[in-house]
Coordinates of C-alpha atoms in Angstrom, one line a residue:
M13 CA -32.9 26.1 12.6
P14 CA -30.0 25.7 11.0
S15 CA -28.6 21.8 9.8
C16 CA -25.0 21.0 9.4
I17 CA -22.8 18.0 8.4
D18 CA -20.7 16.2 10.9
Y19 CA -17.3 17.1 10.1
H20 CA -15.7 14.8 11.7
T21 CA -16.5 11.5 12.7
H22 CA -15.5 7.9 12.9
M23 CA -19.0 6.4 12.1
P24 CA -20.6 6.8 9.1
H25 CA -24.3 8.0 9.2
P26 CA -27.6 9.6 7.5
G27 CA -26.9 12.6 7.7
G28 CA -23.7 12.6 6.4
G29 CA -20.2 14.2 6.9
Y30 CA -16.7 13.9 7.2
L31 CA -15.6 9.6 7.7
C32 CA -12.4 10.2 9.0
T33 CA -9.5 6.9 9.5
T34 CA -7.4 6.3 12.1
R35 CA -5.3 3.5 10.3
R36 CA -4.0 2.0 7.1
E37 CA -6.5 -0.9 6.9
E38 CA -10.1 1.2 7.8
W39 CA -9.1 3.4 4.6
D40 CA -10.8 0.8 1.6
A41 CA -13.8 0.5 4.1
A42 CA -14.2 4.4 4.9
A43 CA -13.9 5.2 0.6
G44 CA -16.9 2.9 -0.2
E45 CA -19.2 4.4 2.0
E46 CA -21.5 6.8 -0.7
R47 CA -22.7 9.1 2.1
M48 CA -19.7 9.9 3.5
I49 CA -16.8 11.8 2.5
P50 CA -13.6 10.2 3.4
C51 CA -10.9 11.3 5.1
L52 CA -8.3 8.6 4.4
G53 CA -4.9 9.2 7.3
V54 CA -3.0 7.4 10.2
H55 CA -3.8 9.3 13.7
P56 CA -0.4 9.9 15.4
W57 CA -2.0 7.6 18.3
Y58 CA -1.0 4.9 15.7
A59 CA 1.7 5.9 13.9
A60 CA 4.3 4.0 15.1
Q61 CA 2.3 0.9 13.6
H62 CA 2.7 1.8 9.4
K63 CA 6.0 2.5 7.3
P64 CA 5.5 5.7 6.5
V65 CA 6.9 5.1 2.5
Q66 CA 4.2 3.0 2.0
I67 CA 1.7 5.5 3.5
F68 CA 2.7 8.0 1.3
R69 CA 2.4 5.7 -2.0
D70 CA -0.9 3.8 -0.7
L71 CA -2.6 7.8 0.0
E72 CA -1.7 8.9 -3.8
L73 CA -3.4 5.6 -4.8
F74 CA -6.0 6.0 -2.8
L75 CA -6.7 10.2 -3.4
G76 CA -6.5 9.6 -7.5
R77 CA -8.4 6.4 -7.2
Y78 CA -11.4 9.1 -5.3
P79 CA -11.7 12.5 -6.0
R80 CA -14.7 13.2 -2.9
A81 CA -11.4 12.5 -0.3
Q82 CA -10.0 13.9 2.2
V83 CA -7.3 13.6 4.1
G84 CA -6.3 12.3 7.7
E85 CA -7.4 12.3 10.5
S86 CA -3.2 13.3 11.1
G87 CA -1.7 15.9 13.3
L88 CA 0.6 16.0 16.6
D89 CA -0.5 14.3 20.2
D90 CA 1.1 15.2 23.4
S91 CA -1.0 13.9 25.7
K92 CA 0.1 10.7 27.9
R93 CA -2.3 8.7 25.2
A94 CA 0.1 9.4 22.7
K95 CA 2.7 6.1 21.8
S96 CA 4.2 7.2 19.4
S97 CA 7.0 10.3 19.5
L98 CA 6.3 13.8 18.3
A99 CA 9.1 12.7 15.4
L100 CA 7.6 9.7 13.5
Q101 CA 3.8 11.9 14.2
M102 CA 6.1 14.6 12.7
E103 CA 7.4 12.6 9.8
F104 CA 3.2 11.3 9.1
L105 CA 2.1 14.9 9.7
E106 CA 4.3 15.7 7.0
L107 CA 3.7 13.3 4.5
H108 CA -0.5 13.4 5.0
A109 CA 0.4 17.2 4.4
D110 CA 2.3 17.0 1.3
A111 CA -0.4 14.5 -0.3
A112 CA -3.4 16.7 0.7
M113 CA -1.2 19.6 -1.2
H114 CA -1.0 17.9 -4.3
H115 CA -3.9 16.7 -4.7
K116 CA -5.6 20.4 -3.5
R117 CA -7.7 18.0 -0.5
L118 CA -8.2 19.4 3.1
L119 CA -6.3 17.6 5.7
Q120 CA -8.5 16.3 9.1
L121 CA -5.8 17.3 12.6
H122 CA -6.2 16.7 15.8
G123 CA -3.4 18.3 18.1
A124 CA -4.5 17.2 21.7
G125 CA -1.8 19.0 23.7
A126 CA -0.2 20.4 21.1
W127 CA -1.8 22.4 18.7
G128 CA 1.0 25.2 19.6
K129 CA 3.6 22.6 18.0
L130 CA 0.6 22.7 14.7
L131 CA 1.0 26.2 14.9
E132 CA 4.7 26.6 14.1
W133 CA 4.4 23.3 12.1
A134 CA 1.2 25.9 9.8
K135 CA 3.1 28.9 10.4
R136 CA 6.7 28.1 9.2
R137 CA 4.5 25.7 6.2
A138 CA 2.3 28.8 5.2
K139 CA 6.0 30.5 4.5
L140 CA 7.0 27.8 2.0
G141 CA 3.4 28.1 0.1
T142 CA 3.1 24.0 1.1
L143 CA 0.5 24.6 4.0
P144 CA -3.0 22.6 2.9
S145 CA -6.3 23.8 4.5
L146 CA -7.1 22.7 7.6
H147 CA -9.8 21.5 9.5
L148 CA -8.9 21.1 13.4
H149 CA -11.1 18.5 15.3
A150 CA -11.8 19.3 19.1
W151 CA -10.9 22.8 19.0
N152 CA -9.9 23.7 22.6
G153 CA -7.7 26.0 22.2
S154 CA -7.8 29.6 22.8
P155 CA -9.4 32.6 21.4
E156 CA -5.2 33.7 20.4
L157 CA -4.6 31.0 19.2
A158 CA -8.0 30.7 16.7
G159 CA -7.0 34.1 15.8
E160 CA -3.4 32.2 14.7
F161 CA -5.4 29.7 12.6
L162 CA -7.7 31.9 11.5
R163 CA -5.7 33.6 9.6
L164 CA -4.5 30.4 7.4
G165 CA -7.8 29.4 6.9
A166 CA -8.0 26.5 8.8
S167 CA -11.8 25.6 9.9
F168 CA -12.4 24.0 13.4
S169 CA -15.1 21.3 14.7
L170 CA -16.6 21.1 18.3
G171 CA -18.0 17.6 20.0
P172 CA -19.9 18.3 23.1
R173 CA -17.2 17.6 25.1
E174 CA -15.7 20.8 24.1
W175 CA -19.3 23.0 24.3
H176 CA -19.0 22.4 27.6
S177 CA -16.0 23.2 28.6
P178 CA -14.7 26.3 30.9
G179 CA -15.0 29.5 29.0
A180 CA -16.7 28.3 25.8
Q181 CA -18.6 31.4 25.1
R182 CA -15.5 33.6 25.2
K183 CA -13.4 31.2 23.2
Y184 CA -15.6 30.0 20.9
G185 CA -15.9 33.9 20.0
I186 CA -17.8 35.9 16.8
Q187 CA -14.2 35.8 14.8
M188 CA -15.3 31.4 14.5
I189 CA -18.3 32.2 12.8
G190 CA -19.1 30.0 9.5
R191 CA -15.4 28.8 10.8
L192 CA -16.6 26.4 14.1
F193 CA -19.2 23.4 13.1
P194 CA -20.1 21.0 15.0
E195 CA -18.8 17.0 15.6
S196 CA -19.4 13.3 16.7
D197 CA -15.9 12.4 17.1
D198 CA -15.9 8.5 18.6
K199 CA -19.4 8.4 19.8
P200 CA -22.3 8.6 17.3
E201 CA -24.7 8.9 19.6
T202 CA -23.1 13.0 20.6
W203 CA -24.3 13.9 17.2
P204 CA -27.7 15.4 18.2
E205 CA -26.4 17.2 21.2
S206 CA -23.5 18.7 19.5
L207 CA -25.6 19.9 16.2
S208 CA -28.4 21.1 19.2
L209 CA -24.8 22.9 21.1
W210 CA -24.3 25.2 17.1
E211 CA -26.9 25.8 16.8
A212 CA -28.0 27.4 19.8
W213 CA -24.7 28.7 19.3
R214 CA -24.6 30.2 16.0
N215 CA -28.1 32.0 16.8
R216 CA -26.9 33.7 20.3
R217 CA -23.4 35.1 17.6
D218 CA -26.6 35.6 14.7
A219 CA -28.6 37.7 17.4

């Protein structure tokens, strides 16, 4: 069976992967995890707890200091769980993207209830030549949206919740082979299941 790292997790584990932060105070610990690829950012849920100018300055310092570090978790959230306005979330998204573009790093994105808005944003930056490499975590959008993001060079990851969602086999089609990966997100105990589901999906698509 093929093996794969965890493409979006909030807990370090022996298999390695992208260790995503959600607040500034998590960055130092994440950057020190040698087995993991640290991703430094402010989650849209917590944007109101931070000052954009300070976060941008700190991102520049950390990305210069840690060549392995990537950017995120950032993005947009248009669900009831978000306490920050979309305008403030967008301000943080822009500064994360600017830092990722400047340092040529991957940007890890959250998009609950807002994949369409994120696509519009990504297309605008692509036209300006300022779109960094994107990774969309907990992807649950339509095949049509996936196709649009694929054309922009994005990759995707899923946990068991997404793998078991209605219509998953239709949504996660052959077009996504090589760009779709497993994740555990904030539930590290789900990693073995997520990896197994991804392997089964890939084997069916390869057959």
